[in-house]
Tab-separated table of C-alpha atoms and ligand atoms in Angstrom:
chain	number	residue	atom	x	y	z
M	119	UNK	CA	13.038	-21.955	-31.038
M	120	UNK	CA	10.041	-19.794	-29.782
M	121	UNK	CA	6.803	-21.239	-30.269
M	122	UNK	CA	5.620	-18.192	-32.478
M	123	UNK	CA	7.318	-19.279	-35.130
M	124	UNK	CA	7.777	-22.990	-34.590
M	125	UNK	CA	6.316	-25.106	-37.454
M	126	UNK	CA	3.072	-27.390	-36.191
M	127	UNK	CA	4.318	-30.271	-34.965
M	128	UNK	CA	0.987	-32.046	-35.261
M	129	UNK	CA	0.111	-30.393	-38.613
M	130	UNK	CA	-0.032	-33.230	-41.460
M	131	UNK	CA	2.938	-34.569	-43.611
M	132	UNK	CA	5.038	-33.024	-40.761
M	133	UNK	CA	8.076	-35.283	-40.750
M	134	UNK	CA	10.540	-34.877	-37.718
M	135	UNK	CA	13.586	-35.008	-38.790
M	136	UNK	CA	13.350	-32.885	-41.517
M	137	UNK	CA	15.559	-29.641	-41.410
M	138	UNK	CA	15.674	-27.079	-44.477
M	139	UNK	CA	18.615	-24.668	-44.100
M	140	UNK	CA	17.801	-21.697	-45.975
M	141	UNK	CA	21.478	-19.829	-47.092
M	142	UNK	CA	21.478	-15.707	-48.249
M	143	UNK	CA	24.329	-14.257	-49.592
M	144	UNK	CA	24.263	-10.435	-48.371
M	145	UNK	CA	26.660	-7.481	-49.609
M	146	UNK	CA	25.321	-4.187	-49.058
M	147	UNK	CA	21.351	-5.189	-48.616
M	148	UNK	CA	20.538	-3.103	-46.389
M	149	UNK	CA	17.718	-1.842	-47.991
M	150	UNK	CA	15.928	-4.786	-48.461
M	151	UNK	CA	17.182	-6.934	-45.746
M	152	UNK	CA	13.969	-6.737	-43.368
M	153	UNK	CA	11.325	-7.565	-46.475
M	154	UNK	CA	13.225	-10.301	-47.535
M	155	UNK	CA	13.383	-11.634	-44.069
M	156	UNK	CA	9.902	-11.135	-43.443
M	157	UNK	CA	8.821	-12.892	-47.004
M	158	UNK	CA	11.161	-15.797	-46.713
M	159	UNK	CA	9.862	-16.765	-43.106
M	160	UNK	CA	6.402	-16.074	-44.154
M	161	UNK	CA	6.930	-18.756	-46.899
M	162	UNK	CA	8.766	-21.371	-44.972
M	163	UNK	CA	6.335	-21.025	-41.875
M	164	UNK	CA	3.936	-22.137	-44.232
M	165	UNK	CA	6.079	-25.457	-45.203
M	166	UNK	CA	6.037	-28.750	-42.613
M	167	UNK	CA	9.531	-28.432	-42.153
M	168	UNK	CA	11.618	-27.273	-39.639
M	169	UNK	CA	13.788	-24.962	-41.164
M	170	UNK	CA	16.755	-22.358	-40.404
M	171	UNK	CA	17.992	-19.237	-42.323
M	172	UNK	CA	21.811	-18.329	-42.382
M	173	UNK	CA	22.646	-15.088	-43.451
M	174	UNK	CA	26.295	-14.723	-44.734
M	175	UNK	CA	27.254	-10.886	-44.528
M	176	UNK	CA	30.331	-10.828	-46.928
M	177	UNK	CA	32.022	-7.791	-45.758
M	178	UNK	CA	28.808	-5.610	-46.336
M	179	UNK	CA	30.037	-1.359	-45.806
M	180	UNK	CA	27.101	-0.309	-45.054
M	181	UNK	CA	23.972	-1.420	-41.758
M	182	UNK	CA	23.513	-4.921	-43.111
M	183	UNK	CA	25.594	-7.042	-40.566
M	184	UNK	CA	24.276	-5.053	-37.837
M	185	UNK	CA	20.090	-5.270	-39.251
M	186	UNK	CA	21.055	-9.460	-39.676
M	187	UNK	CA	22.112	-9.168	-35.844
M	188	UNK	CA	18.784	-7.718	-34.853
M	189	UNK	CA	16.653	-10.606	-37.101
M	190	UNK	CA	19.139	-12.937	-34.931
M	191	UNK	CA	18.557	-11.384	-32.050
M	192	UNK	CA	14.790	-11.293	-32.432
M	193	UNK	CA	14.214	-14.510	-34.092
M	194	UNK	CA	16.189	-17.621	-33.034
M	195	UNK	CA	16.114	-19.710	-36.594
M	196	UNK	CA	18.504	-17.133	-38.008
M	197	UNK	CA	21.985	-17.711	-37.913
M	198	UNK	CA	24.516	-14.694	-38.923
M	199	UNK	CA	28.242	-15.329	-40.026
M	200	UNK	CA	30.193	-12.507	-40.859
M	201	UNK	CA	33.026	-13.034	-43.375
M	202	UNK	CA	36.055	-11.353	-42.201
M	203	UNK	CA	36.036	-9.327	-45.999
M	204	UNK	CA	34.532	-9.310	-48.966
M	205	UNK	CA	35.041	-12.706	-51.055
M	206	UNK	CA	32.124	-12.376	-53.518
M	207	UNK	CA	29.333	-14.066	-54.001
M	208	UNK	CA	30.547	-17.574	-54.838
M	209	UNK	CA	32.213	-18.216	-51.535
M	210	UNK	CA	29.533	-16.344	-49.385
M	211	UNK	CA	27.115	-19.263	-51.065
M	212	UNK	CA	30.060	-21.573	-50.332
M	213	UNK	CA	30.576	-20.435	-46.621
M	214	UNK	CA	26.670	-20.693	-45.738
M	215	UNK	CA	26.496	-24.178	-47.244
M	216	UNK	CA	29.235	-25.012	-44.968
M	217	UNK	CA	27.311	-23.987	-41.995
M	218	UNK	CA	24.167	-25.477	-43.460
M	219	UNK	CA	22.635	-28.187	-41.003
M	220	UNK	CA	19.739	-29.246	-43.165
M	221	UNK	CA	18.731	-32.565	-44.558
M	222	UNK	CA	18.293	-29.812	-47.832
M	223	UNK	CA	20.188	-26.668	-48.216
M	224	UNK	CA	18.392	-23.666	-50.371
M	225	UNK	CA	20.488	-21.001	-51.600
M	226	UNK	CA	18.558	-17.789	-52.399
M	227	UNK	CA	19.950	-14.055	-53.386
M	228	UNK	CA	18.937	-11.544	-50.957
M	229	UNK	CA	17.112	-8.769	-53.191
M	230	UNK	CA	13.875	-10.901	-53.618
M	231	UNK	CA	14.936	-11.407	-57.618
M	232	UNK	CA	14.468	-15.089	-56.894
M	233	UNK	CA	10.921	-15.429	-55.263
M	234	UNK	CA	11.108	-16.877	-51.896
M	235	UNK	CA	7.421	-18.122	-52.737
M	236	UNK	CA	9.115	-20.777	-55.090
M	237	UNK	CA	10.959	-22.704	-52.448
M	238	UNK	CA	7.776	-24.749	-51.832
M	239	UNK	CA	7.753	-25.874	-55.069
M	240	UNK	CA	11.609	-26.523	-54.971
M	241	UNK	CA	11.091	-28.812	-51.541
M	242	UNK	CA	8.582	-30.689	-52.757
M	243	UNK	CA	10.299	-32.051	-55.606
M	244	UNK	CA	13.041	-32.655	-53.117
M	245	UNK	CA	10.795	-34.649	-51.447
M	246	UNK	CA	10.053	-36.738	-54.171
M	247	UNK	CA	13.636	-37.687	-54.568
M	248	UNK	CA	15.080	-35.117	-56.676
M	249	UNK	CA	18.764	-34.254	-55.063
M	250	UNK	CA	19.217	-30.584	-56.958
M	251	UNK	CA	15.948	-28.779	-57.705
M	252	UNK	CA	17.090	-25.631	-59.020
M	253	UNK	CA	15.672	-22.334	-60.835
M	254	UNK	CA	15.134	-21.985	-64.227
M	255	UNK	CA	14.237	-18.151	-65.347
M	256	UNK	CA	11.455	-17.604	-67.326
M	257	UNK	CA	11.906	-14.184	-67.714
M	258	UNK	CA	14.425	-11.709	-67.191
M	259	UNK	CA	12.361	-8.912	-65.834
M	260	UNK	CA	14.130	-4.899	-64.869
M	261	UNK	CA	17.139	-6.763	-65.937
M	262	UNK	CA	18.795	-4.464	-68.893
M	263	UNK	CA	18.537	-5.890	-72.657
M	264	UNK	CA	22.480	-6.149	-72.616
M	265	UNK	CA	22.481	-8.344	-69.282
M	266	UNK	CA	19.953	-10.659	-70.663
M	267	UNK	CA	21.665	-10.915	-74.054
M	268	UNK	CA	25.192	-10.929	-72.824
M	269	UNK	CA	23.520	-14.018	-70.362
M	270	UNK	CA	22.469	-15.747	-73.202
M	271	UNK	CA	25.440	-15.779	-75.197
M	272	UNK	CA	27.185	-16.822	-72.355
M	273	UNK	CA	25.375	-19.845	-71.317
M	274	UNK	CA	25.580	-21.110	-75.112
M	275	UNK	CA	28.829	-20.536	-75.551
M	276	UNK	CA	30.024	-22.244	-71.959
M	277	UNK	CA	28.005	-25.033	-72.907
M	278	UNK	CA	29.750	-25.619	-76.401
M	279	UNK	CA	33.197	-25.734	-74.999
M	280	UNK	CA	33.172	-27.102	-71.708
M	281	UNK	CA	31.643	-30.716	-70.889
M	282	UNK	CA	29.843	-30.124	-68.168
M	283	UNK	CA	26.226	-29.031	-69.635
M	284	UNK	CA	25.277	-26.351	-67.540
M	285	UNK	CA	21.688	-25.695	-67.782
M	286	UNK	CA	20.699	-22.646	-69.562
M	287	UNK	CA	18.937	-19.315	-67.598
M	288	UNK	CA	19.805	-20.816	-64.199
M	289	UNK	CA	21.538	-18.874	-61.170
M	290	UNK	CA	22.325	-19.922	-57.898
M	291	UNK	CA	18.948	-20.412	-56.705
M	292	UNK	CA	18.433	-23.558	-55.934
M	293	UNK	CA	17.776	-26.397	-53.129
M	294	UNK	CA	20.170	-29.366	-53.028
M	295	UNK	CA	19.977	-32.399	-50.712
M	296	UNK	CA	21.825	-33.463	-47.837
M	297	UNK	CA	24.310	-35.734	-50.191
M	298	UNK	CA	24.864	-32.998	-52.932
M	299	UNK	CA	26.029	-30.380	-50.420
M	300	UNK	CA	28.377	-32.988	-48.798
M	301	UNK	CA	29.943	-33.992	-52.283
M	302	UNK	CA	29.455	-30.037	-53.364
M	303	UNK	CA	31.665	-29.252	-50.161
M	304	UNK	CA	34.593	-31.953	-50.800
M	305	UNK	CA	35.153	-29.244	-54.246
M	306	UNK	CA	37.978	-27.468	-53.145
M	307	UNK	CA	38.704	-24.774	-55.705
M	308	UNK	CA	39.388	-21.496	-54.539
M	309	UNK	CA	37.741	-20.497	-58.498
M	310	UNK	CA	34.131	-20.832	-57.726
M	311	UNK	CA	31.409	-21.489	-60.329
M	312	UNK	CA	28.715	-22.714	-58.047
M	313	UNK	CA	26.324	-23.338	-60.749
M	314	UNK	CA	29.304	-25.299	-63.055
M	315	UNK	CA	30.190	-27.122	-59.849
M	316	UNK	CA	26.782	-28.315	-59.300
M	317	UNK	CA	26.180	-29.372	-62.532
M	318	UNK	CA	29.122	-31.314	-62.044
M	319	UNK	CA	28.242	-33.059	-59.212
M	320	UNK	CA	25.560	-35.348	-61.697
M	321	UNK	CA	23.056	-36.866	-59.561
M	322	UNK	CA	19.452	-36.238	-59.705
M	323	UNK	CA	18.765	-32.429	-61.069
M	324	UNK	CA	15.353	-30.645	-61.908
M	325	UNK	CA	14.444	-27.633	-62.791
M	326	UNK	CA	11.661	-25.417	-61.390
M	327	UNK	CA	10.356	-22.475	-63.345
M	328	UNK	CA	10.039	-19.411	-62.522
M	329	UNK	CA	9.743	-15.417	-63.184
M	330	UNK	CA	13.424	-13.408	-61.771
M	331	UNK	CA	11.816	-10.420	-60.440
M	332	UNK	CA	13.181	-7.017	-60.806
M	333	UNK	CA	16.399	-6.002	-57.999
M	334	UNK	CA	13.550	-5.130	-54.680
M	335	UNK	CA	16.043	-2.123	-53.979
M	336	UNK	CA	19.299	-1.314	-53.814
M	337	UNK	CA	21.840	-1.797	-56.673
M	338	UNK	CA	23.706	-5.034	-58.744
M	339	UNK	CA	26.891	-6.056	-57.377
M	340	UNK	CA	27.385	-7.177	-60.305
M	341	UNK	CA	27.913	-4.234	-62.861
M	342	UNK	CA	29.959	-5.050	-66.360
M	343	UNK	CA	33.539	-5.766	-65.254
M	344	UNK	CA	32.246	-8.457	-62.465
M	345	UNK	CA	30.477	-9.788	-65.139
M	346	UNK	CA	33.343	-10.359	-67.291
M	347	UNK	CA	35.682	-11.623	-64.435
M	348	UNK	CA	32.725	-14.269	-63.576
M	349	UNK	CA	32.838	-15.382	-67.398
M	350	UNK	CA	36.226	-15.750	-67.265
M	351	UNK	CA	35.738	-17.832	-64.018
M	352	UNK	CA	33.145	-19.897	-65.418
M	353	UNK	CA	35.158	-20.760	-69.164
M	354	UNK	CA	38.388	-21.511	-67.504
M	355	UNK	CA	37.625	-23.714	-64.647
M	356	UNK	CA	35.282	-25.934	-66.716
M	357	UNK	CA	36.941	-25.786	-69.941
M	358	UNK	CA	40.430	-26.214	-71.732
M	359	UNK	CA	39.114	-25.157	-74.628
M	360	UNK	CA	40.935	-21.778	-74.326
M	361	UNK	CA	44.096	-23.853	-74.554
M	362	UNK	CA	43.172	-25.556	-77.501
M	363	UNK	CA	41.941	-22.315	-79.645
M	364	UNK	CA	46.030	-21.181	-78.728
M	365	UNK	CA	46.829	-24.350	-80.085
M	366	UNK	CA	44.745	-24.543	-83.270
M	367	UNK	CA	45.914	-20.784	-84.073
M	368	UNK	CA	49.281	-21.508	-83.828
M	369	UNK	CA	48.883	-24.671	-86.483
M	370	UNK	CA	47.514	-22.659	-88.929
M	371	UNK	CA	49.593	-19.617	-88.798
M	372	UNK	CA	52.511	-21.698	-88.964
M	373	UNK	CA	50.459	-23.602	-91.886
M	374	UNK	CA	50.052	-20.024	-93.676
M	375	UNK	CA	52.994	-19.376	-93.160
M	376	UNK	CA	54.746	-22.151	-94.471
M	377	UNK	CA	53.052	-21.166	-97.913
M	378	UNK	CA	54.414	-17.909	-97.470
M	379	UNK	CA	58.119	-19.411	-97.472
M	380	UNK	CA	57.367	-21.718	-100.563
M	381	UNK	CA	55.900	-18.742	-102.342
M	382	UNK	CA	59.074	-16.711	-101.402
M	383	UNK	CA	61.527	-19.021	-102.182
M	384	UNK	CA	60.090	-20.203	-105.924
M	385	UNK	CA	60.138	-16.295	-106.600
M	386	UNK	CA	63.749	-16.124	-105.197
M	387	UNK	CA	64.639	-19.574	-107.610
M	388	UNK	CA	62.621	-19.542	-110.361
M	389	UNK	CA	61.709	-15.768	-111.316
M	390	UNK	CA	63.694	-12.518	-110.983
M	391	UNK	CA	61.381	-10.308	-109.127
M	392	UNK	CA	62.122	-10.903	-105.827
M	393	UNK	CA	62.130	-7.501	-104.622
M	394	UNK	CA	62.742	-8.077	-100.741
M	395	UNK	CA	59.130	-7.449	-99.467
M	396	UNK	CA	59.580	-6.022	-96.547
M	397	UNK	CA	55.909	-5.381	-95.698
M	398	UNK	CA	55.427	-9.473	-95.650
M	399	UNK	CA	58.425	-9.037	-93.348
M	400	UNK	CA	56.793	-6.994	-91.100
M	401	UNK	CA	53.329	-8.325	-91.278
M	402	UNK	CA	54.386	-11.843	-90.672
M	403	UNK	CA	56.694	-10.639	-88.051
M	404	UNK	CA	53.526	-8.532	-86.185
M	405	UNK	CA	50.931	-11.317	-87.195
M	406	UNK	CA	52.975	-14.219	-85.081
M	407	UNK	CA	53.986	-12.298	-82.486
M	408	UNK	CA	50.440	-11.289	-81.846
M	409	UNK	CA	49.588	-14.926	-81.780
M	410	UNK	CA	52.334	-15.731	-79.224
M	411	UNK	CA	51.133	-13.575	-77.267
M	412	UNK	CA	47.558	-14.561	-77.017
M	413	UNK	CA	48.898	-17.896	-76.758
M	414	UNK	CA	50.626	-16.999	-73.845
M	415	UNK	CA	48.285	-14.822	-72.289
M	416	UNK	CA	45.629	-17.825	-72.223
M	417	UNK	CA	48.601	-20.265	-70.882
M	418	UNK	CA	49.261	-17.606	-68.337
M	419	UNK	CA	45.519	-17.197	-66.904
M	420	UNK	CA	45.253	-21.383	-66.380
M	421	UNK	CA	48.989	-20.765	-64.878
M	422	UNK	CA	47.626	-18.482	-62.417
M	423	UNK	CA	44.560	-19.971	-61.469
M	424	UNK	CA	46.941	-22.975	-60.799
M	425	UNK	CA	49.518	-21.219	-58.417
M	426	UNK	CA	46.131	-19.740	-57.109
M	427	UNK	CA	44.993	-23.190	-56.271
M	428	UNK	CA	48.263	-24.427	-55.059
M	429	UNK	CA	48.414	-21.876	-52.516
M	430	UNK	CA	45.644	-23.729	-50.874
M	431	UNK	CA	44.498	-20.649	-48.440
M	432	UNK	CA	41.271	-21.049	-46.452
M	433	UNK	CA	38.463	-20.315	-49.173
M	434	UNK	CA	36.943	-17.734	-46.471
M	435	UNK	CA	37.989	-16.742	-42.908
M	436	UNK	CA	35.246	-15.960	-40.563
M	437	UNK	CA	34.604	-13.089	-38.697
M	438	UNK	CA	31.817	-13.601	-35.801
M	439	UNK	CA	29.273	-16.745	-36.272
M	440	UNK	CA	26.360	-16.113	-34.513
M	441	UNK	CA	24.452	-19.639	-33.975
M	442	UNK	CA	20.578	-20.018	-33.979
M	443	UNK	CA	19.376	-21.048	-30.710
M	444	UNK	CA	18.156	-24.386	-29.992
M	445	UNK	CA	19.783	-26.225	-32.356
M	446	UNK	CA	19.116	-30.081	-32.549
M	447	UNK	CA	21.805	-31.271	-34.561
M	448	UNK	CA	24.227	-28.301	-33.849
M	449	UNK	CA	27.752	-29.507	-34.475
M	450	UNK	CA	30.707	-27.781	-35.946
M	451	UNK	CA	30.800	-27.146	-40.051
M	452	UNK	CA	32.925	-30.080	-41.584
M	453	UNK	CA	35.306	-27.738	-43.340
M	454	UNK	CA	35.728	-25.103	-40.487
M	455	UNK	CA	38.951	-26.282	-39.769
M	456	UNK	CA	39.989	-25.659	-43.032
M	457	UNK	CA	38.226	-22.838	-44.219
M	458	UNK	CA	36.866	-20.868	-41.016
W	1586	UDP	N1	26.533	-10.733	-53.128
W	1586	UDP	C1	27.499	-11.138	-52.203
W	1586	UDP	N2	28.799	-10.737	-52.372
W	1586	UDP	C2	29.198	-9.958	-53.420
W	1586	UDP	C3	28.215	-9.576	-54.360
W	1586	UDP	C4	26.905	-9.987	-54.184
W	1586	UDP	O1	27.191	-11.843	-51.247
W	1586	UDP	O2	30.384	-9.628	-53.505
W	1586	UDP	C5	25.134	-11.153	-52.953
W	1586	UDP	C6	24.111	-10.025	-53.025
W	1586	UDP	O3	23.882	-9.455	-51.774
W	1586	UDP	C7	22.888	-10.758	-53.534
W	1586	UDP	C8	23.470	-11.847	-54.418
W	1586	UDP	O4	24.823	-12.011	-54.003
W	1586	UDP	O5	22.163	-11.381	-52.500
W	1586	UDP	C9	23.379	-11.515	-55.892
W	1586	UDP	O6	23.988	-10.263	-56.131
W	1586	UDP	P1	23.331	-9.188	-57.096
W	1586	UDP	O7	21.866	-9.077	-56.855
W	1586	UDP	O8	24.130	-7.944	-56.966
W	1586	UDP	O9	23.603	-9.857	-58.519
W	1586	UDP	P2	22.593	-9.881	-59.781
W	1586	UDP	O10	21.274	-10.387	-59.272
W	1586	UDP	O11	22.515	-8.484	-60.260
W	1586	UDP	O12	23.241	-10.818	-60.741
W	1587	MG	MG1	20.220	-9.512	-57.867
């Protein structure tokens, strides 16, 4: 590590063997890629900590991998791996915590909508014990009225069905310690909801507010049909709910329809109009199968996220890892056997 950029050894509250591993997920940055370097190292220079950044391109098309080689080539606390594709955000966050050498790992998106300027704030509540110190939005700002709402709906309605209470207006920004990552790491689902998965894990958890700035530049990966896909994610790996709505469907159409049959068959026995009703017929007969379907449709997305699991493929294959120099406790990533 050069000297420049070294944290003061001698400064006060300095503590040695503290390490803070700072992860960015990158896809297409580009444009914002040098600021947000720049603004994060200003910010942890500042901090007593020694501290590294890892920068996981995830298949970026356009200069990013090759603008993350020049920050590693120029500064030696960055560390660059290169997925060998795009795997989404999720795993990227997954594949730098893997790498992650820290006594506290931060994860932090690279367009600059999470403030690098609140990771002080997130460390020292870290240091008072707290093992997952993690974002909270205040505000929502240059985010469009239908992503906030659409947000908001979702968090409630995750957090009705599922038992995991997720907290409400977080993201993946957030610093965990040393004994979160390891148990967040021994989750092996190939369906990633970082934020459920966390939530999961228990332990000590805090939030830390703060205002989600607009995008710096560039564009959201994350336009409507991503959206949907990471709802989908998020419902059916922490809830069976889903299941259960087939289920309680099914009961009561088979309920109505069980007064259908009683009112049919006292009109066949007990009157004489029993004109054969044909539109019942067919409106039963489109109503159920309607339901069978949905039924099976729901059966058939835990079904596939099962075979998905089963396959048990490395989460992420790795293209080129580039290390940070001068690395005191550099040792291989626990899961790179299995996942690199
Ligand atoms: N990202 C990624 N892989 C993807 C999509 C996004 O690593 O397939 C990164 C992206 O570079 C950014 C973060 O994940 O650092 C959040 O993405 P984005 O800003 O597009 O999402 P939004 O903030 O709009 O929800
Ligand atoms: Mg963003």
């Amino acid at each position: 590590m050069s000297k420049k950029y070294r944290k003061r050894k001698n400064s006060p509250g300095y503590v040695k063997s503290e390490i803070v591993s700072v992860v960015v997920p990158c896809y297409n940055e580009e444009k914002v890629i040098e600021t947000t370097h720049k603004r994060l190292s200003d910010v942890m220079e500042e901090e007593t900590v020694d501290f590294e950044i890892i920068y996981v391109d995830d298949g970026s098309h356009d200069q990013t991998l090759n603008l993350l080689y020049d920050l590693h080539d120029r500064d030696d606390r960055v560390q660059v791996i290169s997925l060998s594709r795009n795997y989404g955000h999720q795993v990227a966050i997954t594949a730098g915590t893997d790498y992650a050498r820290g006594d506290a790992v931060v994860v932090i998106d690279a367009d600059l909508q999470d403030p690098p300027e609140v990771i002080p704030r997130m460390i020292e509540k870290w240091r008072e014990g707290v093992d997952v110190v993690y974002g909270k939005r205040k505000q929502r700002e240059g985010e469009g009225a239908f992503k906030r709402w659409s947000a908001k709906i979702f968090y409630r309605f995750i957090n009705r069905i599922s038992s995991v209470e997720i907290p409400l207006d977080t993201g993946d920004f957030r610093l965990m310690d040393r004994r979160a990552v390891e148990a967040f790491l021994e989750m092996p689902e190939r369906d990633r909801f970082v934020r459920g998965m966390v939530s999961w894990l228990g332990f000590e958890q805090e939030p830390v507010e703060y205002e989600r700035a607009p995008r710096h530049a560039g564009e959201t990966k994350y336009p409507l049909s991503e959206m949907v896909e990471f709802a989908t994610d998020g419902i059916l790996s922490f809830s069976t709910a889903p299941l259960k709505i087939a289920t309680w469907a099914g009961f009561l159409a088979s309920g109505l329809s069980m007064l259908g049959i009683i009112y049919a068959l006292a009109l066949r026995l007990f009157t004489s109009i029993w004109v054969p009703g044909w539109t019942a017929l067919f409106i039963s007969i489109l109503f159920l199968g309607g339901l069978q379907l949905i039924s099976l449709g729901i059966i058939g997305e835990y079904v596939g996220r099962i075979y998905g699991e089963t396959k048990r493929r490395p989460l992420y294959l790795i293209q080129e890892h580039r290390e940070a120099e001068d690395d005191p406790s550099a040792e291989e990533p626990k899961n790179a056997g299995m996942r690199g």
